[in-house]
mmCIF file of C-alpha atoms in Angstrom:
data_model
loop_
_atom_site.group_PDB
_atom_site.id
_atom_site.type_symbol
_atom_site.label_atom_id
_atom_site.label_comp_id
_atom_site.label_asym_id
_atom_site.label_seq_id
_atom_site.Cartn_x
_atom_site.Cartn_y
_atom_site.Cartn_z
ATOM 1 C CA MET A 1 0.086 0.107 0.206
ATOM 2 C CA ARG A 2 1.088 3.407 -0.596
ATOM 3 C CA PHE A 3 1.955 6.081 2.164
ATOM 4 C CA ARG A 4 -0.355 8.392 0.354
ATOM 5 C CA ASP A 5 -2.876 6.082 0.430
ATOM 6 C CA ILE A 6 -2.348 5.242 4.382
ATOM 7 C CA ALA A 7 -2.436 9.008 5.032
ATOM 8 C CA ILE A 8 -5.842 9.335 3.205
ATOM 9 C CA ILE A 9 -7.319 6.029 4.972
ATOM 10 C CA ILE A 10 -6.621 7.057 8.299
ATOM 11 C CA SER A 11 -7.844 10.748 8.096
ATOM 12 C CA GLN A 12 -11.395 9.172 7.681
ATOM 13 C CA LEU A 13 -11.119 6.984 10.941
ATOM 14 C CA GLU A 14 -12.614 8.250 14.041
ATOM 15 C CA GLY A 15 -10.440 9.895 16.903
ATOM 16 C CA PHE A 16 -11.449 10.618 20.365
ATOM 17 C CA SER A 17 -14.875 12.365 21.194
ATOM 18 C CA ASN A 18 -13.985 13.021 24.549
ATOM 19 C CA PRO A 19 -10.510 13.648 25.000
ATOM 20 C CA LYS A 20 -8.925 13.473 28.600
ATOM 21 C CA ILE A 21 -6.533 16.387 28.766
ATOM 22 C CA PHE A 22 -4.561 15.155 31.734
ATOM 23 C CA MET A 23 -3.693 12.306 29.793
ATOM 24 C CA GLU A 24 -2.767 14.670 26.873
ATOM 25 C CA GLN A 25 -4.854 12.962 24.146
ATOM 26 C CA TYR A 26 -4.756 13.620 20.426
ATOM 27 C CA GLU A 27 -4.860 11.930 17.465
ATOM 28 C CA THR A 28 -1.490 11.329 15.457
ATOM 29 C CA ASP A 29 -3.208 12.889 12.057
ATOM 30 C CA GLY A 30 -3.257 11.088 8.925
ATOM 31 C CA ASP A 31 -0.414 12.602 7.155
ATOM 32 C CA MET A 32 2.395 11.886 10.043
ATOM 33 C CA CYS A 33 1.072 8.598 10.446
ATOM 34 C CA ALA A 34 2.152 7.745 6.803
ATOM 35 C CA PHE A 35 5.646 9.995 7.395
ATOM 36 C CA LEU A 36 6.450 7.686 10.299
ATOM 37 C CA MET A 37 5.354 4.484 8.464
ATOM 38 C CA GLU A 38 7.579 5.700 5.610
ATOM 39 C CA LYS A 39 11.034 6.514 7.937
ATOM 40 C CA ALA A 40 10.252 2.895 9.727
ATOM 41 C CA TYR A 41 8.807 0.787 6.915
ATOM 42 C CA TYR A 42 11.637 -1.740 7.471
ATOM 43 C CA ASP A 43 11.355 -1.849 11.087
ATOM 44 C CA ILE A 44 7.491 -2.718 10.806
ATOM 45 C CA TYR A 45 7.280 -5.028 7.829
ATOM 46 C CA GLU A 46 6.832 -8.590 8.852
ATOM 47 C CA LYS A 47 7.754 -7.689 12.611
ATOM 48 C CA TYR A 48 5.649 -8.130 15.589
ATOM 49 C CA VAL A 49 4.711 -4.422 16.601
ATOM 50 C CA VAL A 50 2.946 -2.902 19.905
ATOM 51 C CA ASP A 51 1.680 0.788 20.004
ATOM 52 C CA LEU A 52 1.632 2.351 23.108
ATOM 53 C CA GLY A 53 -1.418 4.604 24.346
ATOM 54 C CA CYS A 54 -2.949 3.594 20.827
ATOM 55 C CA GLY A 55 -5.608 5.625 21.596
ATOM 56 C CA THR A 56 -8.153 5.160 18.688
ATOM 57 C CA GLY A 57 -5.554 3.111 17.142
ATOM 58 C CA PHE A 58 -4.724 5.454 14.058
ATOM 59 C CA LEU A 59 -0.750 4.249 14.699
ATOM 60 C CA SER A 60 -2.112 0.162 14.870
ATOM 61 C CA PHE A 61 -3.461 0.618 11.944
ATOM 62 C CA ALA A 62 -0.827 2.345 9.774
ATOM 63 C CA SER A 63 1.559 -0.482 11.360
ATOM 64 C CA ALA A 64 -0.828 -3.357 10.100
ATOM 65 C CA MET A 65 -1.340 -1.648 6.759
ATOM 66 C CA CYS A 66 2.682 -1.561 6.502
ATOM 67 C CA GLU A 67 2.256 -5.601 6.813
ATOM 68 C CA ALA A 68 3.362 -6.150 10.300
ATOM 69 C CA GLN A 69 2.775 -9.545 11.166
ATOM 70 C CA LYS A 70 1.103 -8.395 14.412
ATOM 71 C CA VAL A 71 0.167 -5.703 15.758
ATOM 72 C CA PHE A 72 -1.086 -4.772 19.671
ATOM 73 C CA GLY A 73 -1.866 -1.214 20.763
ATOM 74 C CA VAL A 74 -2.204 -1.003 24.529
ATOM 75 C CA ASP A 75 -4.376 1.895 26.340
ATOM 76 C CA ILE A 76 -5.976 2.263 29.602
ATOM 77 C CA ASP A 77 -8.837 4.346 28.457
ATOM 78 C CA LYS A 78 -11.640 1.851 27.513
ATOM 79 C CA LYS A 79 -13.884 4.476 25.802
ATOM 80 C CA ALA A 80 -10.750 4.908 23.218
ATOM 81 C CA LEU A 81 -10.346 1.250 22.642
ATOM 82 C CA ALA A 82 -13.915 1.051 21.940
ATOM 83 C CA VAL A 83 -13.621 3.492 19.041
ATOM 84 C CA ALA A 84 -10.450 1.725 18.021
ATOM 85 C CA VAL A 85 -12.694 -1.441 17.661
ATOM 86 C CA GLU A 86 -15.142 0.166 15.513
ATOM 87 C CA ASN A 87 -12.396 1.933 13.589
ATOM 88 C CA LYS A 88 -10.980 -1.436 12.868
ATOM 89 C CA LYS A 89 -14.699 -2.896 11.719
ATOM 90 C CA LYS A 90 -14.813 0.391 9.391
ATOM 91 C CA LEU A 91 -11.670 -0.560 8.040
ATOM 92 C CA ALA A 92 -12.936 -4.147 7.264
ATOM 93 C CA TYR A 93 -15.834 -3.235 5.932
ATOM 94 C CA GLU A 94 -15.268 0.379 4.036
ATOM 95 C CA PHE A 95 -11.889 -0.626 2.755
ATOM 96 C CA GLY A 96 -11.464 -4.484 2.628
ATOM 97 C CA LEU A 97 -8.982 -4.055 5.001
ATOM 98 C CA ASN A 98 -8.872 -7.235 7.452
ATOM 99 C CA LEU A 99 -5.940 -5.786 9.725
ATOM 100 C CA ASN A 100 -4.435 -8.168 12.138
ATOM 101 C CA VAL A 101 -4.333 -5.998 15.228
ATOM 102 C CA SER A 102 -5.448 -6.662 18.611
ATOM 103 C CA PHE A 103 -6.324 -4.162 21.777
ATOM 104 C CA ILE A 104 -5.492 -4.451 25.051
ATOM 105 C CA CYS A 105 -7.195 -2.461 27.864
ATOM 106 C CA THR A 106 -4.270 -1.866 31.054
ATOM 107 C CA ASP A 107 -2.022 0.920 31.924
ATOM 108 C CA VAL A 108 1.251 1.000 30.600
ATOM 109 C CA ARG A 109 2.994 0.547 33.764
ATOM 110 C CA TYR A 110 1.719 -3.102 34.177
ATOM 111 C CA PHE A 111 2.147 -3.909 30.814
ATOM 112 C CA TYR A 112 4.799 -7.422 30.919
ATOM 113 C CA VAL A 113 5.496 -9.592 27.762
ATOM 114 C CA LYS A 114 7.579 -13.017 27.622
ATOM 115 C CA ARG A 115 8.830 -12.433 24.309
ATOM 116 C CA ARG A 116 10.313 -8.745 23.592
ATOM 117 C CA PHE A 117 8.328 -7.017 20.706
ATOM 118 C CA ASP A 118 10.692 -6.383 17.549
ATOM 119 C CA THR A 119 9.376 -2.676 17.402
ATOM 120 C CA CYS A 120 7.473 -0.124 19.374
ATOM 121 C CA VAL A 121 5.837 3.174 17.805
ATOM 122 C CA MET A 122 3.645 5.145 20.186
ATOM 123 C CA ASN A 123 2.665 9.386 19.970
ATOM 124 C CA PRO A 124 2.640 9.410 24.215
ATOM 125 C CA PRO A 125 1.851 12.149 26.355
ATOM 126 C CA PHE A 126 4.961 14.313 26.066
ATOM 127 C CA GLY A 127 4.957 14.725 29.953
ATOM 128 C CA ILE A 128 3.737 18.699 29.755
ATOM 129 C CA LYS A 129 0.219 18.106 31.503
ATOM 130 C CA ASN A 130 1.362 14.954 33.215
ATOM 131 C CA LYS A 131 4.982 15.409 34.759
ATOM 132 C CA GLY A 132 7.007 12.229 33.713
ATOM 133 C CA ALA A 133 4.626 10.771 31.482
ATOM 134 C CA ASP A 134 7.296 10.650 28.660
ATOM 135 C CA ARG A 135 9.556 8.968 30.865
ATOM 136 C CA LEU A 136 7.391 6.313 31.696
ATOM 137 C CA PHE A 137 5.992 5.620 28.274
ATOM 138 C CA LEU A 138 9.944 5.515 27.375
ATOM 139 C CA LYS A 139 10.863 2.950 29.773
ATOM 140 C CA LYS A 140 8.611 0.833 29.078
ATOM 141 C CA ALA A 141 9.259 1.013 25.376
ATOM 142 C CA PHE A 142 12.905 -0.209 26.040
ATOM 143 C CA GLU A 143 11.906 -3.373 28.685
ATOM 144 C CA ILE A 144 9.637 -4.646 25.841
ATOM 145 C CA SER A 145 11.128 -3.725 22.275
ATOM 146 C CA ASP A 146 14.435 -3.788 20.735
ATOM 147 C CA ILE A 147 13.471 -0.376 18.591
ATOM 148 C CA VAL A 148 11.425 2.375 19.391
ATOM 149 C CA TRP A 149 9.645 5.079 16.793
ATOM 150 C CA THR A 150 8.384 7.831 19.254
ATOM 151 C CA PHE A 151 7.334 11.229 18.589
ATOM 152 C CA LEU A 152 7.841 13.425 21.632
ATOM 153 C CA SER A 153 8.156 17.487 22.047
ATOM 154 C CA ALA A 154 10.467 19.687 19.946
ATOM 155 C CA ASN A 155 13.911 20.558 20.901
ATOM 156 C CA SER A 156 13.993 17.103 23.375
ATOM 157 C CA GLU A 157 16.852 15.428 21.881
ATOM 158 C CA PRO A 158 19.164 15.846 24.619
ATOM 159 C CA PHE A 159 16.712 14.655 27.195
ATOM 160 C CA VAL A 160 15.760 11.171 24.651
ATOM 161 C CA LYS A 161 19.671 11.305 24.461
ATOM 162 C CA LYS A 162 20.496 10.825 27.674
ATOM 163 C CA PHE A 163 17.554 8.715 28.830
ATOM 164 C CA SER A 164 18.338 6.320 25.909
ATOM 165 C CA GLU A 165 21.702 5.624 27.234
ATOM 166 C CA GLU A 166 20.884 5.325 31.091
ATOM 167 C CA ASN A 167 18.720 2.672 29.611
ATOM 168 C CA GLY A 168 20.675 0.767 27.420
ATOM 169 C CA PHE A 169 19.352 2.099 24.110
ATOM 170 C CA GLU A 170 20.824 5.106 21.649
ATOM 171 C CA VAL A 171 19.247 7.282 19.206
ATOM 172 C CA SER A 172 19.775 6.469 15.817
ATOM 173 C CA SER A 173 17.689 8.796 13.632
ATOM 174 C CA VAL A 174 15.857 12.389 14.605
ATOM 175 C CA PHE A 175 13.158 13.702 12.246
ATOM 176 C CA LYS A 176 11.253 16.914 12.573
ATOM 177 C CA GLY A 177 7.726 17.211 12.068
ATOM 178 C CA LYS A 178 4.239 18.941 12.704
ATOM 179 C CA ILE A 179 1.364 16.758 13.958
ATOM 180 C CA GLN A 180 -2.062 18.779 13.306
ATOM 181 C CA LEU A 181 -4.162 19.050 16.346
ATOM 182 C CA ARG A 182 -7.851 19.974 15.644
ATOM 183 C CA ARG A 183 -9.625 22.055 18.207
ATOM 184 C CA LYS A 184 -11.196 19.928 20.736
ATOM 185 C CA TYR A 185 -10.136 21.164 24.309
ATOM 186 C CA PHE A 186 -11.067 24.887 25.956
ATOM 187 C CA PHE A 187 -8.073 26.634 25.408
ATOM 188 C CA HIS A 188 -7.902 25.740 21.351
ATOM 189 C CA ARG A 189 -8.616 29.052 19.511
ATOM 190 C CA LYS A 190 -8.021 27.921 16.180
ATOM 191 C CA LYS A 191 -10.041 25.267 14.344
ATOM 192 C CA VAL A 192 -6.386 23.758 13.162
ATOM 193 C CA GLU A 193 -3.105 24.235 14.602
ATOM 194 C CA PHE A 194 0.110 22.290 14.191
ATOM 195 C CA LEU A 195 2.413 21.191 17.282
ATOM 196 C CA ASP A 196 6.236 20.751 16.199
ATOM 197 C CA VAL A 197 7.265 17.389 17.165
ATOM 198 C CA ASP A 198 10.585 15.206 16.892
ATOM 199 C CA ILE A 199 10.589 12.102 15.776
ATOM 200 C CA TYR A 200 12.826 9.084 16.941
ATOM 201 C CA ARG A 201 14.201 6.176 15.895
ATOM 202 C CA ILE A 202 15.661 4.593 19.162
ATOM 203 C CA LYS A 203 17.441 0.901 19.001
ATOM 204 C CA ARG A 204 18.867 -1.166 21.652
ATOM 205 C CA LYS A 205 22.764 -1.539 21.937
ATOM 206 C CA GLU A 206 24.078 -4.262 20.856
ATOM 207 C CA GLU A 207 25.486 -6.667 24.081
ATOM 208 C CA LYS A 208 29.500 -6.567 23.561
ATOM 209 C CA LYS A 209 30.808 -10.287 23.076
ATOM 210 C CA LEU A 210 33.330 -11.256 25.855
#
C-alpha cells in the first residue's frame, strides 16, 4: 500500500470523542502516520509491533497496513479502545482491510510480555500536563521492544539521548515534523493548529561479546 493511501485512510477514522487533557490525548493525523510509516517501514514490515498509548488505533492500523506480522495496541482508556474497535470494523467493511491488530486495555506500567516486540511505535504523552509521563512510556518501550519509533516534544533531543543511554539504548535517527491538532479542548482557539514534534528512532545497543 502506498504511504499516501495510508494517510487518506487514517484521516477517515474516528478520533477521541471526549479527550482527556490530563492524559494528553491527541490523535496522530493521517499525514504524520504515513510519514512515520515511510521512515519506519523496514522496522515494521513482517515484524511484531506494539503501539503504547494507542488511543483510537491510528498508529496501530497504519503499522498493520505496512504488513506488520502482528500489532498490539495498548491503552488504559476503555472508551478510546471502543472507538478503536469500531475503526477496525470500518476498515474491514468500507476498505476491505482485515488487519491483524489486537487491543489490550491496561496501564502501560503493568503491561508485561514474555517475548520482546521487534518494534514499538507510539505517540505518548509529552509530559506537559502529566510530568514524567514521557519517561514512563519510554521506559516501558525500552523494556519490551528492541526498536522504538516515537513522537516527542520539539527540542527534546538532549533528554532523549541521555535517557536512552541510561537504559541501554541509543538514538539512531531524529526527524522534525508537525502534528495537526484539531480543536477539541477549551483552550484551543483555532479550528486546526500544528504542533512541532521530534520523531525518534531509538535502538537497543548491541551487547558486547566477551
